[in-house]
Amino acid sequence: MATTDLSHYDKASIPNAKDLRFGIVVSEWNSNITENLFLGAQQTLLDNGALPENIKRINVPGSFELVYGCKHLLKKGGFDALIAIGSVIQGETKHFDFVCEAVSQGIKDLNIQYDTPTIFCVLTDNTM
């Protein structure tokens, strides 16, 4: 649970990312959402000094495949952090629950298995 809001956010306290490499794995499903999340993440990295050539993006078909895409980049190595971007929207079946559980557990497992942090940026919403 969040205990503060962005009014306390101090951008000057963020270290410069000039020498860091980032991998961003983006789900193509719900691309109207995930593309904007990617653009926001990319711009935030650039605003904090990351170089465009140090940001590697790969796409995967859906949120379920985010773990596979992240593991692929982790095995290649050379990244300081990964960001997994996806969007899962509740439907009328249990598919939502299965995908959300698998992705959250998978990202957790990657964070335990590898020394490179994988950031969970998956929206799990009831509606558009």
mmCIF file with all atom_site columns, C-alpha atoms in Angstrom, residues 37-89:
data_model
loop_
_atom_site.group_PDB
_atom_site.id
_atom_site.type_symbol
_atom_site.label_atom_id
_atom_site.label_alt_id
_atom_site.label_comp_id
_atom_site.label_asym_id
_atom_site.label_entity_id
_atom_site.label_seq_id
_atom_site.pdbx_PDB_ins_code
_atom_site.Cartn_x
_atom_site.Cartn_y
_atom_site.Cartn_z
_atom_site.occupancy
_atom_site.B_iso_or_equiv
_atom_site.pdbx_formal_charge
_atom_site.auth_seq_id
_atom_site.auth_comp_id
_atom_site.auth_asym_id
_atom_site.auth_atom_id
_atom_site.pdbx_PDB_model_num
ATOM 1  C CA . LEU A 1 37 ? 3.396  2.835   -20.422 1.00 0.00 ? 37 LEU A CA 1
ATOM 2  C CA . PHE A 1 38 ? 6.545  2.094   -22.450 1.00 0.00 ? 38 PHE A CA 1
ATOM 3  C CA . LEU A 1 39 ? 6.816  5.686   -23.671 1.00 0.00 ? 39 LEU A CA 1
ATOM 4  C CA . GLY A 1 40 ? 6.478  6.946   -20.097 1.00 0.00 ? 40 GLY A CA 1
ATOM 5  C CA . ALA A 1 41 ? 9.100  4.527   -18.784 1.00 0.00 ? 41 ALA A CA 1
ATOM 6  C CA . GLN A 1 42 ? 11.472 5.331   -21.638 1.00 0.00 ? 42 GLN A CA 1
ATOM 7  C CA . GLN A 1 43 ? 11.068 9.085   -21.151 1.00 0.00 ? 43 GLN A CA 1
ATOM 8  C CA . THR A 1 44 ? 11.618 8.780   -17.402 1.00 0.00 ? 44 THR A CA 1
ATOM 9  C CA . LEU A 1 45 ? 14.855 6.871   -18.007 1.00 0.00 ? 45 LEU A CA 1
ATOM 10 C CA . LEU A 1 46 ? 16.006 9.459   -20.566 1.00 0.00 ? 46 LEU A CA 1
ATOM 11 C CA . ASP A 1 47 ? 15.062 12.327  -18.233 1.00 0.00 ? 47 ASP A CA 1
ATOM 12 C CA . ASN A 1 48 ? 17.301 10.737  -15.607 1.00 0.00 ? 48 ASN A CA 1
ATOM 13 C CA . GLY A 1 49 ? 20.345 10.484  -17.849 1.00 0.00 ? 49 GLY A CA 1
ATOM 14 C CA . ALA A 1 50 ? 19.941 7.094   -19.547 1.00 0.00 ? 50 ALA A CA 1
ATOM 15 C CA . LEU A 1 51 ? 21.275 7.032   -23.087 1.00 0.00 ? 51 LEU A CA 1
ATOM 16 C CA . PRO A 1 52 ? 18.885 5.908   -25.853 1.00 0.00 ? 52 PRO A CA 1
ATOM 17 C CA . GLU A 1 53 ? 21.365 3.259   -26.993 1.00 0.00 ? 53 GLU A CA 1
ATOM 18 C CA . ASN A 1 54 ? 21.368 1.792   -23.468 1.00 0.00 ? 54 ASN A CA 1
ATOM 19 C CA . ILE A 1 55 ? 17.635 1.074   -23.543 1.00 0.00 ? 55 ILE A CA 1
ATOM 20 C CA . LYS A 1 56 ? 16.773 -2.225  -25.258 1.00 0.00 ? 56 LYS A CA 1
ATOM 21 C CA . ARG A 1 57 ? 13.130 -2.995  -26.000 1.00 0.00 ? 57 ARG A CA 1
ATOM 22 C CA . ILE A 1 58 ? 11.666 -6.332  -26.931 1.00 0.00 ? 58 ILE A CA 1
ATOM 23 C CA . ASN A 1 59 ? 8.015  -7.142  -27.510 1.00 0.00 ? 59 ASN A CA 1
ATOM 24 C CA . VAL A 1 60 ? 6.138  -10.264 -26.481 1.00 0.00 ? 60 VAL A CA 1
ATOM 25 C CA . PRO A 1 61 ? 2.609  -11.256 -27.554 1.00 0.00 ? 61 PRO A CA 1
ATOM 26 C CA . GLY A 1 62 ? 0.908  -10.872 -24.171 1.00 0.00 ? 62 GLY A CA 1
ATOM 27 C CA . SER A 1 63 ? 1.484  -10.347 -20.474 1.00 0.00 ? 63 SER A CA 1
ATOM 28 C CA . PHE A 1 64 ? 1.793  -14.097 -19.903 1.00 0.00 ? 64 PHE A CA 1
ATOM 29 C CA . GLU A 1 65 ? 4.966  -14.055 -22.040 1.00 0.00 ? 65 GLU A CA 1
ATOM 30 C CA . LEU A 1 66 ? 6.605  -11.186 -20.128 1.00 0.00 ? 66 LEU A CA 1
ATOM 31 C CA . VAL A 1 67 ? 8.452  -13.635 -17.890 1.00 0.00 ? 67 VAL A CA 1
ATOM 32 C CA . TYR A 1 68 ? 9.886  -15.443 -20.927 1.00 0.00 ? 68 TYR A CA 1
ATOM 33 C CA . GLY A 1 69 ? 11.025 -12.156 -22.494 1.00 0.00 ? 69 GLY A CA 1
ATOM 34 C CA . CYS A 1 70 ? 12.621 -10.975 -19.263 1.00 0.00 ? 70 CYS A CA 1
ATOM 35 C CA . LYS A 1 71 ? 14.395 -14.280 -18.717 1.00 0.00 ? 71 LYS A CA 1
ATOM 36 C CA . HIS A 1 72 ? 15.733 -14.113 -22.285 1.00 0.00 ? 72 HIS A CA 1
ATOM 37 C CA . LEU A 1 73 ? 17.307 -10.712 -21.546 1.00 0.00 ? 73 LEU A CA 1
ATOM 38 C CA . LEU A 1 74 ? 18.590 -11.807 -18.137 1.00 0.00 ? 74 LEU A CA 1
ATOM 39 C CA . LYS A 1 75 ? 20.349 -14.805 -19.698 1.00 0.00 ? 75 LYS A CA 1
ATOM 40 C CA . LYS A 1 76 ? 21.960 -12.516 -22.300 1.00 0.00 ? 76 LYS A CA 1
ATOM 41 C CA . GLY A 1 77 ? 23.232 -10.351 -19.470 1.00 0.00 ? 77 GLY A CA 1
ATOM 42 C CA . GLY A 1 78 ? 24.593 -6.834  -19.496 1.00 0.00 ? 78 GLY A CA 1
ATOM 43 C CA . PHE A 1 79 ? 21.549 -5.088  -18.019 1.00 0.00 ? 79 PHE A CA 1
ATOM 44 C CA . ASP A 1 80 ? 21.357 -3.153  -14.774 1.00 0.00 ? 80 ASP A CA 1
ATOM 45 C CA . ALA A 1 81 ? 17.574 -3.493  -14.561 1.00 0.00 ? 81 ALA A CA 1
ATOM 46 C CA . LEU A 1 82 ? 14.607 -4.776  -16.529 1.00 0.00 ? 82 LEU A CA 1
ATOM 47 C CA . ILE A 1 83 ? 11.075 -3.423  -16.734 1.00 0.00 ? 83 ILE A CA 1
ATOM 48 C CA . ALA A 1 84 ? 8.174  -5.741  -17.596 1.00 0.00 ? 84 ALA A CA 1
ATOM 49 C CA . ILE A 1 85 ? 5.244  -3.782  -19.061 1.00 0.00 ? 85 ILE A CA 1
ATOM 50 C CA . GLY A 1 86 ? 1.825  -5.322  -19.544 1.00 0.00 ? 86 GLY A CA 1
ATOM 51 C CA . SER A 1 87 ? -1.900 -4.850  -19.114 1.00 0.00 ? 87 SER A CA 1
ATOM 52 C CA . VAL A 1 88 ? -4.436 -7.497  -18.126 1.00 0.00 ? 88 VAL A CA 1
ATOM 53 C CA . ILE A 1 89 ? -8.108 -6.522  -18.096 1.00 0.00 ? 89 ILE A CA 1
#
